[in-house]
mmCIF file of C-alpha atoms in Angstrom:
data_model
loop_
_atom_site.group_PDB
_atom_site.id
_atom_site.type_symbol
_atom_site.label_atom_id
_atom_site.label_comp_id
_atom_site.label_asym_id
_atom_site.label_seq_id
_atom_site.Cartn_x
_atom_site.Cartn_y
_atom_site.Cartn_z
ATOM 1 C CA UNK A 257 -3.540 7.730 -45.244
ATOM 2 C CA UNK A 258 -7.277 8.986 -45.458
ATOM 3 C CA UNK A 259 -9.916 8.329 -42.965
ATOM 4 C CA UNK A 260 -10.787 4.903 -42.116
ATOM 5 C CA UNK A 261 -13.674 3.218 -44.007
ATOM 6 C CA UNK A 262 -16.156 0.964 -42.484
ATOM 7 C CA UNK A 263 -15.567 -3.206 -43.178
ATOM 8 C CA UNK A 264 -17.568 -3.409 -46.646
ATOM 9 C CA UNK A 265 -16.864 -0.238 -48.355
ATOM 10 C CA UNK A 266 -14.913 0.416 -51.216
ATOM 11 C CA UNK A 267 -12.048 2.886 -51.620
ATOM 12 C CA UNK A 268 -10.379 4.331 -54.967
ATOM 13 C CA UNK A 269 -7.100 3.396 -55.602
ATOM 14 C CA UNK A 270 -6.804 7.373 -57.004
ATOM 15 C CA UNK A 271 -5.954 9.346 -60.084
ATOM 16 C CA UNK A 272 -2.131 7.159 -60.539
ATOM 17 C CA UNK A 273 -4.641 4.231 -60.548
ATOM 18 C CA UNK A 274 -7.922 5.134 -62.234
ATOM 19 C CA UNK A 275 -10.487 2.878 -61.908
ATOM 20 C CA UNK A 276 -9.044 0.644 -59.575
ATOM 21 C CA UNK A 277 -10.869 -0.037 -56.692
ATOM 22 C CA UNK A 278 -10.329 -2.154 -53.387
ATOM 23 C CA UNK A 279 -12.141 -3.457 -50.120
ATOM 24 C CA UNK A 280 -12.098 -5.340 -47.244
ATOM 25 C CA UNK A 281 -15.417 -7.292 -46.579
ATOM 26 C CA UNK A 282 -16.527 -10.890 -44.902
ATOM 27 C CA UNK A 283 -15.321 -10.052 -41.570
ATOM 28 C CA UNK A 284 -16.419 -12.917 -39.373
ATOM 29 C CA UNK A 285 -14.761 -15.706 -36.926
ATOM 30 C CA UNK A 286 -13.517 -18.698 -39.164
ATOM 31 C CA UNK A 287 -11.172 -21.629 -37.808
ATOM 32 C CA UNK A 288 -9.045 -21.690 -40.944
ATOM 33 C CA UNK A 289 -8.887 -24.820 -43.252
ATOM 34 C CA UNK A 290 -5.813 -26.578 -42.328
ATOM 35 C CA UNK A 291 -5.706 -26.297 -38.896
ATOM 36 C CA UNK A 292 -4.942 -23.918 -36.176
ATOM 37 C CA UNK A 293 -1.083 -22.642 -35.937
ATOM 38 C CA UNK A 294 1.056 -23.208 -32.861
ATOM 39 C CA UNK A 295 1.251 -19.727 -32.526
ATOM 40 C CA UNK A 296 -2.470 -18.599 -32.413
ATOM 41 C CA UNK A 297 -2.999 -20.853 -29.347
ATOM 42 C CA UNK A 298 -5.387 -19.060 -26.833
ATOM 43 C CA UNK A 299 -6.439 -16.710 -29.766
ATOM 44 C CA UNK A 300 -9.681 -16.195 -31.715
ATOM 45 C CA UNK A 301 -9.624 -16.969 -35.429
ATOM 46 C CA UNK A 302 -10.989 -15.030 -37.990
ATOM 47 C CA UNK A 303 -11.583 -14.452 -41.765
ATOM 48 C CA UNK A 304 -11.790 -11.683 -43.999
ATOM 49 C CA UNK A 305 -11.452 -11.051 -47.663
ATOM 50 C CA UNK A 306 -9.631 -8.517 -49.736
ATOM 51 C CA UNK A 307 -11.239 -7.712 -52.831
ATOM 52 C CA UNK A 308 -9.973 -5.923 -55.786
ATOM 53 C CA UNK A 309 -11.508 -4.409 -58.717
ATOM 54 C CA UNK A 310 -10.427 -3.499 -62.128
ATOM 55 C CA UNK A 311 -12.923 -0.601 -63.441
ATOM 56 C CA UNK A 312 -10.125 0.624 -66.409
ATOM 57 C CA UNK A 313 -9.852 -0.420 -69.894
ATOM 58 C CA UNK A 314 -6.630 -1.639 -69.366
ATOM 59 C CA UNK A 315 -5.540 -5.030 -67.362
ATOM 60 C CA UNK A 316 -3.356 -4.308 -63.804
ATOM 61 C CA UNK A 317 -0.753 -6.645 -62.688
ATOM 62 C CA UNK A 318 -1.903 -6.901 -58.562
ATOM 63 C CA UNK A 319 0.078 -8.393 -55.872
ATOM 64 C CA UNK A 320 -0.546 -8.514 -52.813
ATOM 65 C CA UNK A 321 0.914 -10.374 -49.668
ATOM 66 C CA UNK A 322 0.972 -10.658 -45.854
ATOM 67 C CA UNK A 323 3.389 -7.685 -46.139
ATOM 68 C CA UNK A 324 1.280 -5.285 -47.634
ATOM 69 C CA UNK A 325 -1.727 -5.965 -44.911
ATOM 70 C CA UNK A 326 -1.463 -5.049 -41.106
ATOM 71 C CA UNK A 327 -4.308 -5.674 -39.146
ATOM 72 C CA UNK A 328 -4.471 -4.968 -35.432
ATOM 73 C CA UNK A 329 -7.288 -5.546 -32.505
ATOM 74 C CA UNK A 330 -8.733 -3.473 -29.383
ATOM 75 C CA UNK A 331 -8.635 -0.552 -28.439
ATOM 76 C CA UNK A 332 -5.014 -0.438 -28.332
ATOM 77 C CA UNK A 333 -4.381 -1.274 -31.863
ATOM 78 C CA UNK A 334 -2.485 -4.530 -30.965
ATOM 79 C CA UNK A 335 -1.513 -6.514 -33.947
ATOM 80 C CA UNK A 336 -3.206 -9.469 -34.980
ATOM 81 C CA UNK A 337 -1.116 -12.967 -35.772
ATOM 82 C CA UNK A 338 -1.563 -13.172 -39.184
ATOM 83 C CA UNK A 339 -1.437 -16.811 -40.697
ATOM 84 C CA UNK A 340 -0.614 -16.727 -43.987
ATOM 85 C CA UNK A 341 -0.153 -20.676 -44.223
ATOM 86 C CA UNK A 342 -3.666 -20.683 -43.963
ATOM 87 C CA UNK A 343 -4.366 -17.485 -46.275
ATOM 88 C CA UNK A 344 -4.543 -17.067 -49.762
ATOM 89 C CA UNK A 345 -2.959 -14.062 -51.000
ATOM 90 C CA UNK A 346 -3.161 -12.297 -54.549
ATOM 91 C CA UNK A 347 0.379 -13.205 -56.282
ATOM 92 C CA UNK A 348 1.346 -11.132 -59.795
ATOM 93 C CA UNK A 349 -2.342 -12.022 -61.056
ATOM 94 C CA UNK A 350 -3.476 -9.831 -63.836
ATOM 95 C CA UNK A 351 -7.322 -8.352 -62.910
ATOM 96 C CA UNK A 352 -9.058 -7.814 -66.358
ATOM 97 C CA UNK A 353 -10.954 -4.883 -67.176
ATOM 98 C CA UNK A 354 -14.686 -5.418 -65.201
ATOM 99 C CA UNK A 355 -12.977 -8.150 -63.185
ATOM 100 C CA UNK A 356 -12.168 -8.874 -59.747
ATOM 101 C CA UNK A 357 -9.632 -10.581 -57.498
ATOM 102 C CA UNK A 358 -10.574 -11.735 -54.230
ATOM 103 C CA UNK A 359 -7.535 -12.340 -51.644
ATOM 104 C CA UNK A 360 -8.874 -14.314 -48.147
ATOM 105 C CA UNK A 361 -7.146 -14.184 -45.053
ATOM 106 C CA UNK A 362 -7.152 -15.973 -41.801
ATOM 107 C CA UNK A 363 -5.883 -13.524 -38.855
ATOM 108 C CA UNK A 364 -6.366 -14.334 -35.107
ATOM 109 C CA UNK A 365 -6.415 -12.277 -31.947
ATOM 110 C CA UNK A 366 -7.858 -12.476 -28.145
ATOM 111 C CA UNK A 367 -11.495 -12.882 -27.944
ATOM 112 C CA UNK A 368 -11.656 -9.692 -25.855
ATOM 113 C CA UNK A 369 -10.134 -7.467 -28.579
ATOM 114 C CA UNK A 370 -12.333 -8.359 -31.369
ATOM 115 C CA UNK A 371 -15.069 -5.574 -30.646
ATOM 116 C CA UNK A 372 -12.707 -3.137 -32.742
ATOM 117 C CA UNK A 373 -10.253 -4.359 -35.513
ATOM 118 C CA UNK A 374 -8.663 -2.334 -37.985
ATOM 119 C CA UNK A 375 -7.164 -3.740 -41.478
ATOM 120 C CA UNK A 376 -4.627 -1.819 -43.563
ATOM 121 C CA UNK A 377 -3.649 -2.580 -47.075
ATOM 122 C CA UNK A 378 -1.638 -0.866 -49.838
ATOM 123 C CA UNK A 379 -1.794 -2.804 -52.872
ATOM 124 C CA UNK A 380 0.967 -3.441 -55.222
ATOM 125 C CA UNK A 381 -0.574 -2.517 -59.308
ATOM 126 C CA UNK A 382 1.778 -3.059 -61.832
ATOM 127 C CA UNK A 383 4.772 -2.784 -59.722
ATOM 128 C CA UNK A 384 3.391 0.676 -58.299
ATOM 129 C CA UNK A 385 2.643 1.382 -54.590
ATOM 130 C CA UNK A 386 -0.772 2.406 -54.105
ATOM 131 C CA UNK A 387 -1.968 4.624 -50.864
ATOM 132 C CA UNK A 388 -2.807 2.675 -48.023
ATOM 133 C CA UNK A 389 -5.900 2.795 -47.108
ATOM 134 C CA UNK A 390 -7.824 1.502 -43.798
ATOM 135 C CA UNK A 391 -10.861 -0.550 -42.492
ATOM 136 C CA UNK A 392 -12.453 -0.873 -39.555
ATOM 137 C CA UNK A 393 -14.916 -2.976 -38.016
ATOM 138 C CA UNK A 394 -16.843 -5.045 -34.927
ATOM 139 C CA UNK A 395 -17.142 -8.598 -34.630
ATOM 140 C CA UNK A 396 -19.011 -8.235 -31.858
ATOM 141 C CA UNK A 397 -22.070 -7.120 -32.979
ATOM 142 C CA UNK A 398 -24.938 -9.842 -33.552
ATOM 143 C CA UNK A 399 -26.374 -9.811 -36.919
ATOM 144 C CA UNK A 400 -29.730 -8.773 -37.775
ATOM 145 C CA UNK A 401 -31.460 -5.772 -37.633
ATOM 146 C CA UNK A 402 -31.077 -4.814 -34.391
ATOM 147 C CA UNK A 403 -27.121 -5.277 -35.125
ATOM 148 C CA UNK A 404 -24.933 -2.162 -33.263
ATOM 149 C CA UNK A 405 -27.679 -1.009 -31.692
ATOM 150 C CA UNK A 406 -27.070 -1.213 -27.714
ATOM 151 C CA UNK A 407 -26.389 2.152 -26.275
ATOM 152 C CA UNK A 408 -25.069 2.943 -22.809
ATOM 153 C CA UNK A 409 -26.913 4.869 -20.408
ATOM 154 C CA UNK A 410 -25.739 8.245 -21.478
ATOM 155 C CA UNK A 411 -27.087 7.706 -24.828
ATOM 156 C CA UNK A 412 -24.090 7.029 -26.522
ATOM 157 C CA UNK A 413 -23.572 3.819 -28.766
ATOM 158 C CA UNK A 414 -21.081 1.483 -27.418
ATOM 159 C CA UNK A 415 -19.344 0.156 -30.911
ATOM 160 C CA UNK A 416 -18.301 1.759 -33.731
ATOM 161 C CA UNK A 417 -20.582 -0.671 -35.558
ATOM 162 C CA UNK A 418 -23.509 0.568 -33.429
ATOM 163 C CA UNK A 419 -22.541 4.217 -34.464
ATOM 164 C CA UNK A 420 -22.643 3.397 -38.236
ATOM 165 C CA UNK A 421 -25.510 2.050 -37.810
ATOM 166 C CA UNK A 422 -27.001 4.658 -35.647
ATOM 167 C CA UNK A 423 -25.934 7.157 -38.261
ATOM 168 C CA UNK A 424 -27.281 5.351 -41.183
ATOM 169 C CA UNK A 425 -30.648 5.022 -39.662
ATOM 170 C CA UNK A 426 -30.832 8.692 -39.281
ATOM 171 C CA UNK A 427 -30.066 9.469 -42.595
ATOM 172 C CA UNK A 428 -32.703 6.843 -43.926
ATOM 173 C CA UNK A 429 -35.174 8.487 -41.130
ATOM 174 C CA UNK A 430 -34.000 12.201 -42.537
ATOM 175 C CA UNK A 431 -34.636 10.972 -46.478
ATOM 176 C CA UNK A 432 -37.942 9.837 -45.830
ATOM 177 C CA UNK A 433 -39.234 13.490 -44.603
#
């Protein structure tokens, strides 16, 4: 596995699958669409979407189901109840050269451990294993542009969110100069 990526990004699927490209994006609390299941009582719902892209001149066969993901909350990497009643997964569907395949999921986990989740996937492309790669992200974190911002007294930024963004303000700041 490489280093985590931040919610949004995309990764390359690597050399055994040039031009194929993945992400996880659209992390954000959801109640799903047909209802709430038994087993999520007492949990917080929440949506995100797995997109895949075909950058090749060739078409790839993708599946991918609630196998192939593993998605876990808090600091201690707890794992999420993933409903995948509720989820729409990517099934044998053949992604087209400059195309795209959108999978969305409905996951839920305690309010409390929502500040830091982590989503794994390792697509399936014509019945080859990719790597599997990680996400990570904060659903915490208000939108706008003060978003990830808080710090604690000692300086440092409570989220990771608020780090990335902390970082990606000094870079802007340091390109400007």
């Amino acid at each position: 596995m490489h280093e985590p990526h931040v919610i949004g990004d995309w990764q390359e699927c690597g050399d055994e699958h040039a031009g194929l490209r993945v992400r996880v994006h659209g992390l954000e609390k959801a109640e799903p669409p047909r209802g709430r299941d038994d087993s999520a009582e007492g949990l917080t719902y929440f949506r995100f979407r797995v997109t895949v892209e075909n950058r090749s001149a060739e078409p790839v066969g993708i599946h991918l189901e609630d196998g192939q993901l593993d998605v876990r909350t808090g600091p201690d990497g707890e794992s999420a109840f993933l409903d995948w009643r509720n989820s729409h997964f990517i099934e044998g569907f053949d992604v087209y050269p400059l195309r795209r395949a959108t999978a969305v999921l409905y996951a839920a986990a305690p309010e409390s451990a929502l500040s830091l989740v982590d989503i794994q996937v390792q697509l399936k492309a014509d019945d080859e294993w990719t790597d599997r790669y990680l996400w990570s992200g904060d659903m915490t974190v208000p939108d706008g542009p003060q978003a990830g911002t808080a710090t604690r007294a000692d300086g440092v930024s409570e989220t990771l969110a608020g780090q990335i963004s902390t970082f990606l303000r000094e870079q802007a700041e340091r390109g400007q100069h």
